[in-house]
Amino acid sequence: MNEAIQLMGICREYILGLQMELARKELPRRTVDDQVRICELAAYFTHCNLQPMHLMLTLRTAVSLFYKMKNFKTAASFARRLIDLGPKPDIATICQSTRV
């Protein structure tokens, strides 16, 4: 019974995260407000309780989007979280350059 409840919680987190990701990908990128909303949805997705490998993917997306928007402080925060998860060395190097 407990295992079923845990599985339902995991599914709920993934459904919520993927709904945000689909909404983010459907948004137009015409105005700055649209781009800000895209970044917000990417940031929200990083707070879903996902498996570490999937969380790394969401953090890489968030780092990239926030860096492109020149929001370096937030990009560095996501990069720090990504490094804490222990990514591959090439990804860690990119993230360390983002943090500086």
JSON list of C-alpha atoms in Angstrom, two decimals:
[
{"chain": "A", "resi": 1, "resn": "MET", "atom": "CA", "xyz": [0.00, 0.00, 0.00]},
{"chain": "A", "resi": 2, "resn": "ASN", "atom": "CA", "xyz": [2.78, 2.45, 0.90]},
{"chain": "A", "resi": 3, "resn": "GLU", "atom": "CA", "xyz": [4.56, 1.64, -2.35]},
{"chain": "A", "resi": 4, "resn": "ALA", "atom": "CA", "xyz": [1.44, 2.53, -4.33]},
{"chain": "A", "resi": 5, "resn": "ILE", "atom": "CA", "xyz": [1.14, 5.85, -2.49]},
{"chain": "A", "resi": 6, "resn": "GLN", "atom": "CA", "xyz": [4.81, 6.63, -3.21]},
{"chain": "A", "resi": 7, "resn": "LEU", "atom": "CA", "xyz": [4.33, 5.76, -6.87]},
{"chain": "A", "resi": 8, "resn": "MET", "atom": "CA", "xyz": [1.32, 8.07, -7.07]},
{"chain": "A", "resi": 9, "resn": "GLY", "atom": "CA", "xyz": [3.40, 10.89, -5.59]},
{"chain": "A", "resi": 10, "resn": "ILE", "atom": "CA", "xyz": [6.17, 10.34, -8.11]},
{"chain": "A", "resi": 11, "resn": "CYS", "atom": "CA", "xyz": [3.67, 10.29, -10.97]},
{"chain": "A", "resi": 12, "resn": "ARG", "atom": "CA", "xyz": [2.06, 13.48, -9.70]},
{"chain": "A", "resi": 13, "resn": "GLU", "atom": "CA", "xyz": [5.43, 15.28, -9.70]},
{"chain": "A", "resi": 14, "resn": "TYR", "atom": "CA", "xyz": [6.25, 14.13, -13.24]},
{"chain": "A", "resi": 15, "resn": "ILE", "atom": "CA", "xyz": [2.81, 15.04, -14.58]},
{"chain": "A", "resi": 16, "resn": "LEU", "atom": "CA", "xyz": [3.02, 18.50, -13.04]},
{"chain": "A", "resi": 17, "resn": "GLY", "atom": "CA", "xyz": [6.53, 19.06, -14.37]},
{"chain": "A", "resi": 18, "resn": "LEU", "atom": "CA", "xyz": [5.73, 17.86, -17.87]},
{"chain": "A", "resi": 19, "resn": "GLN", "atom": "CA", "xyz": [2.62, 20.03, -18.00]},
{"chain": "A", "resi": 20, "resn": "MET", "atom": "CA", "xyz": [4.80, 23.04, -17.21]},
{"chain": "A", "resi": 21, "resn": "GLU", "atom": "CA", "xyz": [7.35, 21.98, -19.82]},
{"chain": "A", "resi": 22, "resn": "LEU", "atom": "CA", "xyz": [4.68, 21.60, -22.50]},
{"chain": "A", "resi": 23, "resn": "ALA", "atom": "CA", "xyz": [3.22, 24.99, -21.61]},
{"chain": "A", "resi": 24, "resn": "ARG", "atom": "CA", "xyz": [6.73, 26.51, -21.80]},
{"chain": "A", "resi": 25, "resn": "LYS", "atom": "CA", "xyz": [7.38, 25.03, -25.24]},
{"chain": "A", "resi": 26, "resn": "GLU", "atom": "CA", "xyz": [4.02, 26.23, -26.59]},
{"chain": "A", "resi": 27, "resn": "LEU", "atom": "CA", "xyz": [4.59, 29.86, -25.59]},
{"chain": "A", "resi": 28, "resn": "PRO", "atom": "CA", "xyz": [5.63, 32.31, -28.30]},
{"chain": "A", "resi": 29, "resn": "ARG", "atom": "CA", "xyz": [8.98, 34.08, -27.90]},
{"chain": "A", "resi": 30, "resn": "ARG", "atom": "CA", "xyz": [7.93, 37.39, -29.39]},
{"chain": "A", "resi": 31, "resn": "THR", "atom": "CA", "xyz": [8.13, 39.78, -26.45]},
{"chain": "A", "resi": 32, "resn": "VAL", "atom": "CA", "xyz": [10.32, 40.09, -23.41]},
{"chain": "A", "resi": 33, "resn": "ASP", "atom": "CA", "xyz": [7.31, 39.23, -21.24]},
{"chain": "A", "resi": 34, "resn": "ASP", "atom": "CA", "xyz": [6.90, 35.95, -23.14]},
{"chain": "A", "resi": 35, "resn": "GLN", "atom": "CA", "xyz": [10.56, 35.13, -22.60]},
{"chain": "A", "resi": 36, "resn": "VAL", "atom": "CA", "xyz": [10.29, 35.97, -18.90]},
{"chain": "A", "resi": 37, "resn": "ARG", "atom": "CA", "xyz": [7.33, 33.59, -18.59]},
{"chain": "A", "resi": 38, "resn": "ILE", "atom": "CA", "xyz": [9.32, 30.87, -20.37]},
{"chain": "A", "resi": 39, "resn": "CYS", "atom": "CA", "xyz": [12.11, 31.33, -17.83]},
{"chain": "A", "resi": 40, "resn": "GLU", "atom": "CA", "xyz": [9.63, 31.22, -14.95]},
{"chain": "A", "resi": 41, "resn": "LEU", "atom": "CA", "xyz": [8.18, 27.92, -16.12]},
{"chain": "A", "resi": 42, "resn": "ALA", "atom": "CA", "xyz": [11.67, 26.46, -16.52]},
{"chain": "A", "resi": 43, "resn": "ALA", "atom": "CA", "xyz": [12.51, 27.59, -12.99]},
{"chain": "A", "resi": 44, "resn": "TYR", "atom": "CA", "xyz": [9.32, 26.05, -11.58]},
{"chain": "A", "resi": 45, "resn": "PHE", "atom": "CA", "xyz": [10.12, 22.77, -13.32]},
{"chain": "A", "resi": 46, "resn": "THR", "atom": "CA", "xyz": [13.45, 22.56, -11.47]},
{"chain": "A", "resi": 47, "resn": "HIS", "atom": "CA", "xyz": [11.55, 22.37, -8.18]},
{"chain": "A", "resi": 48, "resn": "CYS", "atom": "CA", "xyz": [9.65, 19.21, -9.05]},
{"chain": "A", "resi": 49, "resn": "ASN", "atom": "CA", "xyz": [10.77, 16.11, -7.19]},
{"chain": "A", "resi": 50, "resn": "LEU", "atom": "CA", "xyz": [12.37, 14.22, -10.10]},
{"chain": "A", "resi": 51, "resn": "GLN", "atom": "CA", "xyz": [15.04, 11.57, -10.38]},
{"chain": "A", "resi": 52, "resn": "PRO", "atom": "CA", "xyz": [18.55, 13.10, -10.36]},
{"chain": "A", "resi": 53, "resn": "MET", "atom": "CA", "xyz": [19.19, 12.53, -14.08]},
{"chain": "A", "resi": 54, "resn": "HIS", "atom": "CA", "xyz": [15.92, 14.22, -15.03]},
{"chain": "A", "resi": 55, "resn": "LEU", "atom": "CA", "xyz": [16.57, 17.05, -12.58]},
{"chain": "A", "resi": 56, "resn": "MET", "atom": "CA", "xyz": [19.94, 17.62, -14.27]},
{"chain": "A", "resi": 57, "resn": "LEU", "atom": "CA", "xyz": [18.17, 18.06, -17.61]},
{"chain": "A", "resi": 58, "resn": "THR", "atom": "CA", "xyz": [15.75, 20.61, -16.17]},
{"chain": "A", "resi": 59, "resn": "LEU", "atom": "CA", "xyz": [18.58, 22.50, -14.49]},
{"chain": "A", "resi": 60, "resn": "ARG", "atom": "CA", "xyz": [20.60, 22.61, -17.73]},
{"chain": "A", "resi": 61, "resn": "THR", "atom": "CA", "xyz": [17.58, 24.07, -19.51]},
{"chain": "A", "resi": 62, "resn": "ALA", "atom": "CA", "xyz": [17.08, 26.67, -16.79]},
{"chain": "A", "resi": 63, "resn": "VAL", "atom": "CA", "xyz": [20.77, 27.66, -16.81]},
{"chain": "A", "resi": 64, "resn": "SER", "atom": "CA", "xyz": [20.68, 28.11, -20.56]},
{"chain": "A", "resi": 65, "resn": "LEU", "atom": "CA", "xyz": [17.46, 30.13, -20.63]},
{"chain": "A", "resi": 66, "resn": "PHE", "atom": "CA", "xyz": [18.40, 32.44, -17.77]},
{"chain": "A", "resi": 67, "resn": "TYR", "atom": "CA", "xyz": [21.89, 32.97, -19.18]},
{"chain": "A", "resi": 68, "resn": "LYS", "atom": "CA", "xyz": [20.42, 33.97, -22.56]},
{"chain": "A", "resi": 69, "resn": "MET", "atom": "CA", "xyz": [18.14, 36.45, -20.76]},
{"chain": "A", "resi": 70, "resn": "LYS", "atom": "CA", "xyz": [21.27, 37.89, -19.08]},
{"chain": "A", "resi": 71, "resn": "ASN", "atom": "CA", "xyz": [19.96, 36.92, -15.65]},
{"chain": "A", "resi": 72, "resn": "PHE", "atom": "CA", "xyz": [23.37, 35.72, -14.54]},
{"chain": "A", "resi": 73, "resn": "LYS", "atom": "CA", "xyz": [22.68, 35.53, -10.81]},
{"chain": "A", "resi": 74, "resn": "THR", "atom": "CA", "xyz": [19.79, 33.11, -11.24]},
{"chain": "A", "resi": 75, "resn": "ALA", "atom": "CA", "xyz": [21.67, 31.16, -13.92]},
{"chain": "A", "resi": 76, "resn": "ALA", "atom": "CA", "xyz": [24.54, 30.78, -11.46]},
{"chain": "A", "resi": 77, "resn": "SER", "atom": "CA", "xyz": [22.14, 29.50, -8.80]},
{"chain": "A", "resi": 78, "resn": "PHE", "atom": "CA", "xyz": [20.84, 26.81, -11.14]},
{"chain": "A", "resi": 79, "resn": "ALA", "atom": "CA", "xyz": [24.41, 26.00, -12.21]},
{"chain": "A", "resi": 80, "resn": "ARG", "atom": "CA", "xyz": [25.39, 25.52, -8.56]},
{"chain": "A", "resi": 81, "resn": "ARG", "atom": "CA", "xyz": [22.48, 23.14, -8.02]},
{"chain": "A", "resi": 82, "resn": "LEU", "atom": "CA", "xyz": [23.47, 21.24, -11.15]},
{"chain": "A", "resi": 83, "resn": "ILE", "atom": "CA", "xyz": [27.09, 20.91, -10.03]},
{"chain": "A", "resi": 84, "resn": "ASP", "atom": "CA", "xyz": [25.90, 19.62, -6.64]},
{"chain": "A", "resi": 85, "resn": "LEU", "atom": "CA", "xyz": [24.23, 16.70, -8.46]},
{"chain": "A", "resi": 86, "resn": "GLY", "atom": "CA", "xyz": [27.58, 15.60, -9.94]},
{"chain": "A", "resi": 87, "resn": "PRO", "atom": "CA", "xyz": [27.14, 15.88, -13.72]},
{"chain": "A", "resi": 88, "resn": "LYS", "atom": "CA", "xyz": [29.62, 14.72, -16.35]},
{"chain": "A", "resi": 89, "resn": "PRO", "atom": "CA", "xyz": [32.90, 16.67, -16.32]},
{"chain": "A", "resi": 90, "resn": "ASP", "atom": "CA", "xyz": [32.18, 18.60, -19.54]},
{"chain": "A", "resi": 91, "resn": "ILE", "atom": "CA", "xyz": [28.82, 19.82, -18.17]},
{"chain": "A", "resi": 92, "resn": "ALA", "atom": "CA", "xyz": [30.41, 20.71, -14.84]},
{"chain": "A", "resi": 93, "resn": "THR", "atom": "CA", "xyz": [33.03, 22.79, -16.64]},
{"chain": "A", "resi": 94, "resn": "ILE", "atom": "CA", "xyz": [30.36, 24.74, -18.51]},
{"chain": "A", "resi": 95, "resn": "CYS", "atom": "CA", "xyz": [28.43, 25.31, -15.29]},
{"chain": "A", "resi": 96, "resn": "GLN", "atom": "CA", "xyz": [31.51, 26.50, -13.44]},
{"chain": "A", "resi": 97, "resn": "SER", "atom": "CA", "xyz": [32.12, 29.09, -16.15]},
{"chain": "A", "resi": 98, "resn": "THR", "atom": "CA", "xyz": [28.49, 30.21, -15.75]},
{"chain": "A", "resi": 99, "resn": "ARG", "atom": "CA", "xyz": [28.95, 30.65, -12.02]},
{"chain": "A", "resi": 100, "resn": "VAL", "atom": "CA", "xyz": [31.90, 33.00, -12.41]}
]
